[in-house]
Tab-separated table of C-alpha atoms and ligand atoms in Angstrom:
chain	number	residue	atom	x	y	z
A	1	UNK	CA	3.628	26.872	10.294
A	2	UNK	CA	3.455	25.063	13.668
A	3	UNK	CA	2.559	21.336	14.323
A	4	UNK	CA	4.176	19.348	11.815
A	5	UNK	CA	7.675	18.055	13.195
A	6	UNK	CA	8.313	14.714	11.587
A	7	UNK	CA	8.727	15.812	7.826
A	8	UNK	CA	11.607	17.878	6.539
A	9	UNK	CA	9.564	20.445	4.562
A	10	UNK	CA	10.063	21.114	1.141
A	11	UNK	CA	10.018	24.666	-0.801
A	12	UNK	CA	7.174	23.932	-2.715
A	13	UNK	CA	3.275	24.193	-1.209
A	14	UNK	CA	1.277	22.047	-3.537
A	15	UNK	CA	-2.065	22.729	-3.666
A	16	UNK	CA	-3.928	21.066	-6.327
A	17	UNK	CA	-3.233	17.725	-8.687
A	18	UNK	CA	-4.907	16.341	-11.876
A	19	UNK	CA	-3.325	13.455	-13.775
A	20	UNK	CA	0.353	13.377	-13.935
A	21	UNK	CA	0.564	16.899	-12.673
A	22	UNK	CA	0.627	18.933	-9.259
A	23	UNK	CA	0.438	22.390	-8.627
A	24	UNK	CA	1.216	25.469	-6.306
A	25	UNK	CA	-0.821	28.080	-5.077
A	26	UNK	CA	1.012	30.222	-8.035
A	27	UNK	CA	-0.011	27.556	-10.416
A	28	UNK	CA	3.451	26.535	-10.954
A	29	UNK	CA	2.746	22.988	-12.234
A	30	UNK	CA	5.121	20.012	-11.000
A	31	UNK	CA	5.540	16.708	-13.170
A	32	UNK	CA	5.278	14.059	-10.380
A	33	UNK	CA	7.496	11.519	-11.272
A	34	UNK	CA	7.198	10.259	-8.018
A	35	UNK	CA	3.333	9.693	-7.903
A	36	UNK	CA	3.821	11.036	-4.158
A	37	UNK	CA	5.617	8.241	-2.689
A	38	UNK	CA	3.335	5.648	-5.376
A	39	UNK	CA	-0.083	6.666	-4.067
A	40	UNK	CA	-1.104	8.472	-7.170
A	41	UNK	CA	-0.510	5.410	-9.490
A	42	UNK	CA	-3.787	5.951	-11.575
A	43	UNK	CA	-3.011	10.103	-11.259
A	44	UNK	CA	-3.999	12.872	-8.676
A	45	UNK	CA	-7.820	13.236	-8.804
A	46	UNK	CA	-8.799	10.988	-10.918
A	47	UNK	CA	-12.483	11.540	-12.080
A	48	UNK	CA	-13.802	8.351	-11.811
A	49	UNK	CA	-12.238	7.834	-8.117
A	50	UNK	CA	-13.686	11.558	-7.018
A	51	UNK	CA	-17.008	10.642	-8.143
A	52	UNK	CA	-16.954	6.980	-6.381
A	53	UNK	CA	-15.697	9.299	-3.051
A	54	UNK	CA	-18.276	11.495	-3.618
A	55	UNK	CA	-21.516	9.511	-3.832
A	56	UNK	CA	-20.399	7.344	-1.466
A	57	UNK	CA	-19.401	9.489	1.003
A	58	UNK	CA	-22.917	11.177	1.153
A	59	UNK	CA	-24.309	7.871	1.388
A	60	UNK	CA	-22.339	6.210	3.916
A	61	UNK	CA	-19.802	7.519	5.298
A	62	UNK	CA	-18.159	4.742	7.475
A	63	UNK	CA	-19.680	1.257	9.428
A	64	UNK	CA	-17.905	-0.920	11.342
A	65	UNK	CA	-16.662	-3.903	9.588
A	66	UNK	CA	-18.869	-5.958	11.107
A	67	UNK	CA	-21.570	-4.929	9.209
A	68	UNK	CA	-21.453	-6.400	5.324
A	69	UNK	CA	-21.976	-3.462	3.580
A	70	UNK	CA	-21.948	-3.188	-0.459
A	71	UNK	CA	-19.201	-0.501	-0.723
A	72	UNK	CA	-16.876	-3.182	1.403
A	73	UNK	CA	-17.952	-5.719	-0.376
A	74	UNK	CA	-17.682	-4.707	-3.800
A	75	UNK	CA	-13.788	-4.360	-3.196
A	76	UNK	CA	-13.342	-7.764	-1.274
A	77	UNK	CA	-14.778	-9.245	-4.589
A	78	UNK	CA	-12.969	-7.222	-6.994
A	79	UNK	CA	-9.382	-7.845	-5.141
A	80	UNK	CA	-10.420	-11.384	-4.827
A	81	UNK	CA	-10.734	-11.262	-8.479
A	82	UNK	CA	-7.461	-9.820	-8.898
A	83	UNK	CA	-5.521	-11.765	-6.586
A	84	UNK	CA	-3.142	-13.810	-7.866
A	85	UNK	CA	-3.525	-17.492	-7.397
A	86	UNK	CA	-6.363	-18.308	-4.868
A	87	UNK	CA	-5.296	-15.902	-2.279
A	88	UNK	CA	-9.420	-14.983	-1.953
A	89	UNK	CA	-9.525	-13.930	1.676
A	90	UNK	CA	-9.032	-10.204	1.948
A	91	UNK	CA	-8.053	-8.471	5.108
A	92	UNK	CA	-8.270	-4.377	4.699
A	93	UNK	CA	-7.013	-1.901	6.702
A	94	UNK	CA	-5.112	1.605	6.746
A	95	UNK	CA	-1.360	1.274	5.275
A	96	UNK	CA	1.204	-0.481	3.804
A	97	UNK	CA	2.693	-1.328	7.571
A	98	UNK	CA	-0.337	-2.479	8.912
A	99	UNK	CA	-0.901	-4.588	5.943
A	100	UNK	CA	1.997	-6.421	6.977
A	101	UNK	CA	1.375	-6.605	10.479
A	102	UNK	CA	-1.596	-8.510	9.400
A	103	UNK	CA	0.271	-10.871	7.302
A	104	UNK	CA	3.051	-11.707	9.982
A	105	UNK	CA	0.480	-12.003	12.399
A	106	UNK	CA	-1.556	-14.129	10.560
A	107	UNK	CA	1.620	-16.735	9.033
A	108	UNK	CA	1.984	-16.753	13.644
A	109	UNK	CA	-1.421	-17.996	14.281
A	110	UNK	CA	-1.441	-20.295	11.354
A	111	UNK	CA	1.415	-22.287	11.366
A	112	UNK	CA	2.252	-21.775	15.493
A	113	UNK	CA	5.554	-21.014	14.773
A	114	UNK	CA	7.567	-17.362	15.421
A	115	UNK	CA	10.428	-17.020	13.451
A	116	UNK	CA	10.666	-14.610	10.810
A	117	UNK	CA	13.201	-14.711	7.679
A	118	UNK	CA	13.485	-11.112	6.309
A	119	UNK	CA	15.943	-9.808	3.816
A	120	UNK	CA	18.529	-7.349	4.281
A	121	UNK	CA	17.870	-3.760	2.528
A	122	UNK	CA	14.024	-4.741	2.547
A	123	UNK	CA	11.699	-1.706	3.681
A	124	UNK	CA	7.910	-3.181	5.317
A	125	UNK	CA	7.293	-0.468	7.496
A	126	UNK	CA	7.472	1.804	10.121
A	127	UNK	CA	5.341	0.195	13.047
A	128	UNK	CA	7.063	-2.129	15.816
A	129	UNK	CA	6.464	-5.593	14.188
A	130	UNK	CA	6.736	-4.632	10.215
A	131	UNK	CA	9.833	-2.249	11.261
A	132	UNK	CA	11.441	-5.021	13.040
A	133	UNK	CA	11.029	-6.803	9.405
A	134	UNK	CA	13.215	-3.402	8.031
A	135	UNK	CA	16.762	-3.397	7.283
A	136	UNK	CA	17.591	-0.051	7.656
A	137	UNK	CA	19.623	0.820	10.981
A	138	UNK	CA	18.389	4.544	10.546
A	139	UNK	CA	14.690	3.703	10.890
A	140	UNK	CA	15.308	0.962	13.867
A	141	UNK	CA	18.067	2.308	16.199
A	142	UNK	CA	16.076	5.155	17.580
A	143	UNK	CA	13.070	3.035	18.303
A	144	UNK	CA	14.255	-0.317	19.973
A	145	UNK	CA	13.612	-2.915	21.480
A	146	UNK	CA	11.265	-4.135	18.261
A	147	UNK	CA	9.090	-7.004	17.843
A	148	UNK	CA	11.527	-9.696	17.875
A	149	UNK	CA	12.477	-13.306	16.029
A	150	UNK	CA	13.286	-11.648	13.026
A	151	UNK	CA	16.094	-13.397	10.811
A	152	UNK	CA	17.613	-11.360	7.891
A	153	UNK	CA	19.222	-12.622	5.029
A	154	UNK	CA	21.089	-10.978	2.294
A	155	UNK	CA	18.670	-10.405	-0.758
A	156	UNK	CA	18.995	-12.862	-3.389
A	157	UNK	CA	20.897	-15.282	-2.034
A	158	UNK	CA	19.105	-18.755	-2.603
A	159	UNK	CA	21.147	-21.063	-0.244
A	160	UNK	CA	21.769	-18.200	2.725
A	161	UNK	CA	17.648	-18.187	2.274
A	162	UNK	CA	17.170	-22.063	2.190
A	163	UNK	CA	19.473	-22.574	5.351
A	164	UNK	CA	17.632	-19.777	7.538
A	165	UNK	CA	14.205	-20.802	6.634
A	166	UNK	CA	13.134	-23.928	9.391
A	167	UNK	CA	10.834	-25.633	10.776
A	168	UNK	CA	10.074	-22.913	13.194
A	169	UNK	CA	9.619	-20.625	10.618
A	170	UNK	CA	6.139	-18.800	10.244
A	171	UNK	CA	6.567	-16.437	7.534
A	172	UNK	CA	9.267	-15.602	5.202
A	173	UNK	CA	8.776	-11.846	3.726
A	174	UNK	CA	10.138	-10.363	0.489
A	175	UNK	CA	9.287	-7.908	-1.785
A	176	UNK	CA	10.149	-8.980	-5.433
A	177	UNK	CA	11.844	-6.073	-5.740
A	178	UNK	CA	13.097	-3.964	-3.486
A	179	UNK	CA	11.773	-0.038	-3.940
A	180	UNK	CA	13.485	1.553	-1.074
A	181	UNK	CA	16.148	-0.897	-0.385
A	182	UNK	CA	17.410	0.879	-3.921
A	183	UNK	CA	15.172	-0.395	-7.009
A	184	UNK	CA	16.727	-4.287	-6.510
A	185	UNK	CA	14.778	-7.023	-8.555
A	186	UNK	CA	15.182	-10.222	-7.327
A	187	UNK	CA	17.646	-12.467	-9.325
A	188	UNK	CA	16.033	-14.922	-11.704
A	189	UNK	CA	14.347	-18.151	-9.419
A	190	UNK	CA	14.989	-16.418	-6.151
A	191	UNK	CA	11.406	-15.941	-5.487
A	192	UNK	CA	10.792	-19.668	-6.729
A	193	UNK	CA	13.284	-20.659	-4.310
A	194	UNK	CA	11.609	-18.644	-1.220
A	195	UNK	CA	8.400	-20.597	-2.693
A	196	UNK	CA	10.408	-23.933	-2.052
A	197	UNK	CA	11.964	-23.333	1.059
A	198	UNK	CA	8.752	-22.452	2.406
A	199	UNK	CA	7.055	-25.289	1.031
A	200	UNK	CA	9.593	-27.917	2.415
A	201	UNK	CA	8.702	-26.051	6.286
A	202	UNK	CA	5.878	-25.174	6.425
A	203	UNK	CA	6.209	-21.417	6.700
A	204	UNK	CA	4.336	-18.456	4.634
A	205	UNK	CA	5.472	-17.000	1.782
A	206	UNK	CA	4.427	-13.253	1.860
A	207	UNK	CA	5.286	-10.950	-0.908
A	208	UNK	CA	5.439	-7.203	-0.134
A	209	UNK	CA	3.924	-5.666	-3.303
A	210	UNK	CA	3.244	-2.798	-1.768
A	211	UNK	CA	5.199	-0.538	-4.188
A	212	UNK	CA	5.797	-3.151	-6.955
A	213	UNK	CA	1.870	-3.875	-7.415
A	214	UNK	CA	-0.951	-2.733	-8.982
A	215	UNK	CA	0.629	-2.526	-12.449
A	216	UNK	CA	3.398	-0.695	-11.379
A	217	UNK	CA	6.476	-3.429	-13.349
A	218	UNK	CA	3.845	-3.862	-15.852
A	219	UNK	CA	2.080	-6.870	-14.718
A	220	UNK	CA	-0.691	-6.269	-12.116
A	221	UNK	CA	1.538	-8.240	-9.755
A	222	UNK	CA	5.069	-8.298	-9.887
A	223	UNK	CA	5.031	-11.785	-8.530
A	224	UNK	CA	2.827	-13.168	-11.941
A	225	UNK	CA	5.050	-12.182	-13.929
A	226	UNK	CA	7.835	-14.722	-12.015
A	227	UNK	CA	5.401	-17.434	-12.022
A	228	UNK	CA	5.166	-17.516	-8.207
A	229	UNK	CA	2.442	-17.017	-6.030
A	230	UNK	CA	3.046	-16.485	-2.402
A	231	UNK	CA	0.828	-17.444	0.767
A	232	UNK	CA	-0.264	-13.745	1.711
A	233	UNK	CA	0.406	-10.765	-0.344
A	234	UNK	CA	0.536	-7.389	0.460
A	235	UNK	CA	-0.948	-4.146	-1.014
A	236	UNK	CA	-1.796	-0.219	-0.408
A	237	UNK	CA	0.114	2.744	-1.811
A	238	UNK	CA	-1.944	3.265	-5.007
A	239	UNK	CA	-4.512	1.089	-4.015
A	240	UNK	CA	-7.055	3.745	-3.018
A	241	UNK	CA	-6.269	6.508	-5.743
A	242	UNK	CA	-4.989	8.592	-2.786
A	243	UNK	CA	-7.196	7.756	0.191
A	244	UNK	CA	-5.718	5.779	2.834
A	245	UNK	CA	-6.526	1.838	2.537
A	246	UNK	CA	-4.326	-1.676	1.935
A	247	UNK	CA	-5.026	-5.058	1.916
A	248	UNK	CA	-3.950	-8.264	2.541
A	249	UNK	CA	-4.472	-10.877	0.643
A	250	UNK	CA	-4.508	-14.882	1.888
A	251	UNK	CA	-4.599	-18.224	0.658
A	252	UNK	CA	-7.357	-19.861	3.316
A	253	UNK	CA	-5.000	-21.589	5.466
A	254	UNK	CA	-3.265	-18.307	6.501
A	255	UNK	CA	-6.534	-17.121	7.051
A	256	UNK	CA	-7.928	-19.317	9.385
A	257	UNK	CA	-7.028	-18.347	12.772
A	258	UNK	CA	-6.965	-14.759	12.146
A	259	UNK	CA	-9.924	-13.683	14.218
A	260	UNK	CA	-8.332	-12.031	16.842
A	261	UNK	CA	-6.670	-9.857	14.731
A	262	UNK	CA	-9.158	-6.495	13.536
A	263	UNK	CA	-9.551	-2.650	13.150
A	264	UNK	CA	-12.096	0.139	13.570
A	265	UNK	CA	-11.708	1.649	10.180
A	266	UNK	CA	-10.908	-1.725	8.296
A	267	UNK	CA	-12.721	-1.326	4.776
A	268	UNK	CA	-15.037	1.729	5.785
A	269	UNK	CA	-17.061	2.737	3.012
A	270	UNK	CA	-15.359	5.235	1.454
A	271	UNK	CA	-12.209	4.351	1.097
A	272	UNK	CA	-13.680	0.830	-0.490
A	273	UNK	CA	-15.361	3.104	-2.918
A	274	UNK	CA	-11.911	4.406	-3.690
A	275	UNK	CA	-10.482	1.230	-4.202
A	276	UNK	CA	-12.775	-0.412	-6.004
A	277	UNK	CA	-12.771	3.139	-8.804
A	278	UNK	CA	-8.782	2.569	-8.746
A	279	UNK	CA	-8.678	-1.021	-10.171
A	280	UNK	CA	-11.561	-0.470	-12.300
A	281	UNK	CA	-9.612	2.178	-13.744
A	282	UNK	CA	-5.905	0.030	-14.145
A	283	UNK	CA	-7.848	-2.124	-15.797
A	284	UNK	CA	-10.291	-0.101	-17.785
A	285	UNK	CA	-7.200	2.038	-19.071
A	286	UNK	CA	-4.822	-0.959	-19.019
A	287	UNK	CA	-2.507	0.848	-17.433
A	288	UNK	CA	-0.043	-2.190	-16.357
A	289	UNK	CA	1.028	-2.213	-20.076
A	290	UNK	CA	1.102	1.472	-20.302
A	291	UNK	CA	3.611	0.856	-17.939
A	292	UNK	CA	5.533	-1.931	-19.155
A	293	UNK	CA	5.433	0.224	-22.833
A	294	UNK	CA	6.546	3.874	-21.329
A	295	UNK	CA	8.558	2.044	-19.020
A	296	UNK	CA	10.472	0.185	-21.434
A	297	UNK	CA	10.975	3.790	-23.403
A	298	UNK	CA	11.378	5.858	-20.215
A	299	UNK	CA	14.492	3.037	-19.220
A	300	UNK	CA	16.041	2.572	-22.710
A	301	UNK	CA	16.621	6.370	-22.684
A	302	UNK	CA	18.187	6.100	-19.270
A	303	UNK	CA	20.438	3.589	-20.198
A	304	UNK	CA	21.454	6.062	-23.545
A	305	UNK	CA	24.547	7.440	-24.430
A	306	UNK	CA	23.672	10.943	-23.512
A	307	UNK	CA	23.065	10.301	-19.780
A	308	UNK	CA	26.023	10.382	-17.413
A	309	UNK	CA	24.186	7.651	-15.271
A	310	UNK	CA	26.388	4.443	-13.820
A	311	UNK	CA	23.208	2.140	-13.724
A	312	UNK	CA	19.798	1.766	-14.132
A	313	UNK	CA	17.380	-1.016	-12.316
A	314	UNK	CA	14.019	-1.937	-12.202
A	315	UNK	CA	11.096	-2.881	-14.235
A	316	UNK	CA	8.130	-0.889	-15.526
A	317	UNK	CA	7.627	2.231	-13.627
A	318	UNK	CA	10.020	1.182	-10.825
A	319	UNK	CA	12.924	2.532	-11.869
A	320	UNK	CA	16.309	3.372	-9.671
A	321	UNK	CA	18.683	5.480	-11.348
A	322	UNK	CA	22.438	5.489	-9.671
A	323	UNK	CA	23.612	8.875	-10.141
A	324	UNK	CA	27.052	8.403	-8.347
A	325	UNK	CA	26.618	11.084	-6.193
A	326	UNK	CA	23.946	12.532	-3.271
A	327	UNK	CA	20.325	11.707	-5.073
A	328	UNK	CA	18.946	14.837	-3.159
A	329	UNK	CA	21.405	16.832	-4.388
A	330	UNK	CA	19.787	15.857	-7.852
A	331	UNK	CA	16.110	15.680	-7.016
A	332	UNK	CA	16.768	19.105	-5.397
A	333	UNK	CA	17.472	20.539	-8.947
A	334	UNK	CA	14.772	18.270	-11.004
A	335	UNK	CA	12.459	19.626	-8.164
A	336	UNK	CA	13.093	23.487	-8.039
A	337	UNK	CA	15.150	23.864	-11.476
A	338	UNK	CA	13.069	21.580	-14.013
A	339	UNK	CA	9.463	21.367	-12.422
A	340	UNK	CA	10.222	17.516	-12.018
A	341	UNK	CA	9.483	15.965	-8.594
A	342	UNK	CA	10.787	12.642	-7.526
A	343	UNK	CA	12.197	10.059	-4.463
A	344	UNK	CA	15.703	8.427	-3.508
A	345	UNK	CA	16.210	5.285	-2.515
A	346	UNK	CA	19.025	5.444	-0.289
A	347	UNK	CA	22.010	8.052	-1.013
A	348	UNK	CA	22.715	7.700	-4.804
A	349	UNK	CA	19.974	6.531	-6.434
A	350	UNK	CA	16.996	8.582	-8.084
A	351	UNK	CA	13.679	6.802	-7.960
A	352	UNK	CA	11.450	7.104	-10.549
A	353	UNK	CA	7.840	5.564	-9.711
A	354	UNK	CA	5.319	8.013	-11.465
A	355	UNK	CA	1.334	7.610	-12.232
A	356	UNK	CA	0.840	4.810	-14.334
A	357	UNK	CA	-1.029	7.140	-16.593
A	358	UNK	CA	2.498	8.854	-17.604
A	359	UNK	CA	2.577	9.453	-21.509
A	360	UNK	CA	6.336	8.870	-23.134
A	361	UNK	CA	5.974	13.022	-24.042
A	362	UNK	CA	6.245	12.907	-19.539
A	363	UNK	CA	9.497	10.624	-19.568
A	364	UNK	CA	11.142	12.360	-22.247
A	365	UNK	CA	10.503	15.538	-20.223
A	366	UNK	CA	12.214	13.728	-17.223
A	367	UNK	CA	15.105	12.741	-19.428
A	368	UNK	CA	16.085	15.992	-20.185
A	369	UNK	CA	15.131	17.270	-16.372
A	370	UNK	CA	17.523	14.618	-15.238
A	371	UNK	CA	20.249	15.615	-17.866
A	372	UNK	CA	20.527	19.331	-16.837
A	373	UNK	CA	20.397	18.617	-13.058
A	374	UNK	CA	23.420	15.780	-13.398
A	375	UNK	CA	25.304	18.538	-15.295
A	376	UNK	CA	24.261	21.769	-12.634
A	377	UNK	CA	24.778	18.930	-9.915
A	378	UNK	CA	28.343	18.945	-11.438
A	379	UNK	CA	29.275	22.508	-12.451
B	1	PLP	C1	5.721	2.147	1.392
B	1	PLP	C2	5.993	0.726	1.709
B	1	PLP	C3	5.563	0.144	2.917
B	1	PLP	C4	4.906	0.929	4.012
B	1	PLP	O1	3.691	1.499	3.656
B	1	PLP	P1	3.041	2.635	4.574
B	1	PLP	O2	1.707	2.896	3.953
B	1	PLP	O3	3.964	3.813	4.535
B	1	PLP	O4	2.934	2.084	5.951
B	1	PLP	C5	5.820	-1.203	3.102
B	1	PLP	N1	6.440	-1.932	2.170
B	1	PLP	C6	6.859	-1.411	1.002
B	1	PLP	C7	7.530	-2.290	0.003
B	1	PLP	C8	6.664	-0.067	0.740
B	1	PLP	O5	7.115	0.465	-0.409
């Protein structure tokens, strides 16, 4: 094959998904414990989103966003709905990173300041301005000079937070817990304290829950279930049942100057279609407490006796597994060895973030998966 460069390909062609599952062209099927990178949080192909995609597609295609249009509207209403708190004013667009872009240029032209308190091992994105909001010196270094005024503090530390959040501060952006950072949740009342600091300046409050919503740590925010609400919150991943859309969600002040901001595809048709099948169907199967229940089971086993595992984090079906050694190493083996296909989040930790659909028969399948690759991993 010629064309692609960026990816490091893998030895497996998939070529056809349903549910929980993938396939190659043999018809080799894959567990995908890793929902391909979260996108497939209600499943690959799920009926009900391939028949929204389908009927709408023949109807309408795509408008511009300037034309109200029912698809579009019927998901600003349903993620107003959903939003937590009043945060009623819905911005769509493409991806996770320029769902943040959004948000830190909307906490700019709201409050009129610049300065942007980030926290270290946090992952927003791979564009200029959310990338500049990213920890990692592996995704920067190449690419600089970034979008600048960018603070970073170290995750879960409620005074280093309080003393770099000021009065020039615009926007202060966290994710409740950190997916690729390494599966960290925040410490009990950090995010109440990022709600306080930002209070007492002025600044936004924007939660990431790009990987950590939609049901994902059992709650359809992770933020709820902390009692906080931010200013602007961020989704997309899952969002569209595997079509390309995110959105960000504002409280009205953040909202109000944003007019200069846009994009051609923001909401087109189809993908609001998608959207709108995907949360009807979290909440139709109640699927964030199928995965607060198999993700209770799926990390009780982790944390068993038979596991040689050093730690396990997370909540729901975010769960980072420290194997105390390379993670690819081990999701080499789950992958071509056990059928079991999953991510790393950073060098030793395994990161478990399958369809919320996943049945407890799934994560006692990974259990053992995991089991034999530690021990070939070894030998
Ligand atoms: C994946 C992710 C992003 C980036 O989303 P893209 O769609 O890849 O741009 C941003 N923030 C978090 C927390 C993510 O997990």
């Amino acid at each position: 094959m010629t064309g692609g460069f960026v990816y490091s390909e893998k030895p497996i062609r998939i070529e056809r998904g349903e549910g929980v599952h993938l396939y190659d062209g043999d018809g080799t099927e894959y567990l995908d414990f890793g929902a391909s990178y979260g996108v497939a949080a209600v499943g690959h192909c799920h009926p009900e989103v391939v028949s929204a995609v389908q009927s709408q597609v023949e109807r309408l295609t795509f408008v511009q966003a300037s034309y109200p249009n029912a698809a579009r509207d019927g998901l600003y209403d349903k993620l107003a709905a959903v939003a937590p708190g009043d945060l009623d004013d819905v911005w769509l667009c493409n991806s996770g990173t320029e769902a943040n872009e959004a948000a830190l240029k909307f906490a700019r032209s709201a409050t009129g300041d610049s300065k942007i308190v980030a926290a270290r091992d946090g992952f927003h994105g791979r564009t200029m301005g959310s990338l500049a909001a990213t920890w990692k010196p592996k995704y920067r270094t190449p690419f600089e000079p970034l979008a600048g005024g960018v603070e970073f503090v170290p995750y879960g530390d409620e005074a280093a937070l309080a003393e770099a959040v000021d009065d020039e501060t615009a926007a202060v952006l966290l994710e409740p817990i950190q997916g690729e950072g390494g599966v960290n949740p925040a410490p009990e009342g950090y995010l109440q304290a990022a709600r306080e600091a930002a209070d007492d300046t002025g600044a936004a409050l924007i939660f990431d829950e790009i990987q950590t919503g939609l049901g994902r740590t059992g709650a359809l925010w992770a933020c709820e279930k902390r009692g906080v609400t931010p200013d602007v919150l961020t989704s997309a991943k899952g969002l569209g049942g595997g079509l390309p859309v995110a959105a960000t969600l504002c409280a009205d002040w953040v909202a109000e100057d944003a007019g200069p901001h846009g994009s051609t595809f923001s909401g087109g048709p189809v993908v609001s279609a998608a959207a709108e099948a995907t949360l009807s169907v979290l909440a139709d199967e109640d699927l964030p407490a199928n995965a607060a229940e198999v993700g209770e089971h799926l990390q009780s086993k982790l944390r068993g006796p038979e596991l040689p595992i050093r730690t396990v984090r997370g909540e729901g079906l975010l769960v980072g597994v420290e194997v105390g050694r390379g993670a690819n190493a081990v999701l080499k083996r789950l992958a071509m060895n056990h059928g079991v296909l999953a991510l790393p989040a950073g060098r030793s930790v395994v990161r478990l973030l399958p369809p919320l659909t996943v049945e407890q028969s799934h994560a006692d399948e990974v259990i053992d998966a995991l089991g034999a690759a530690l021990a070939e991993v070894s030998a």
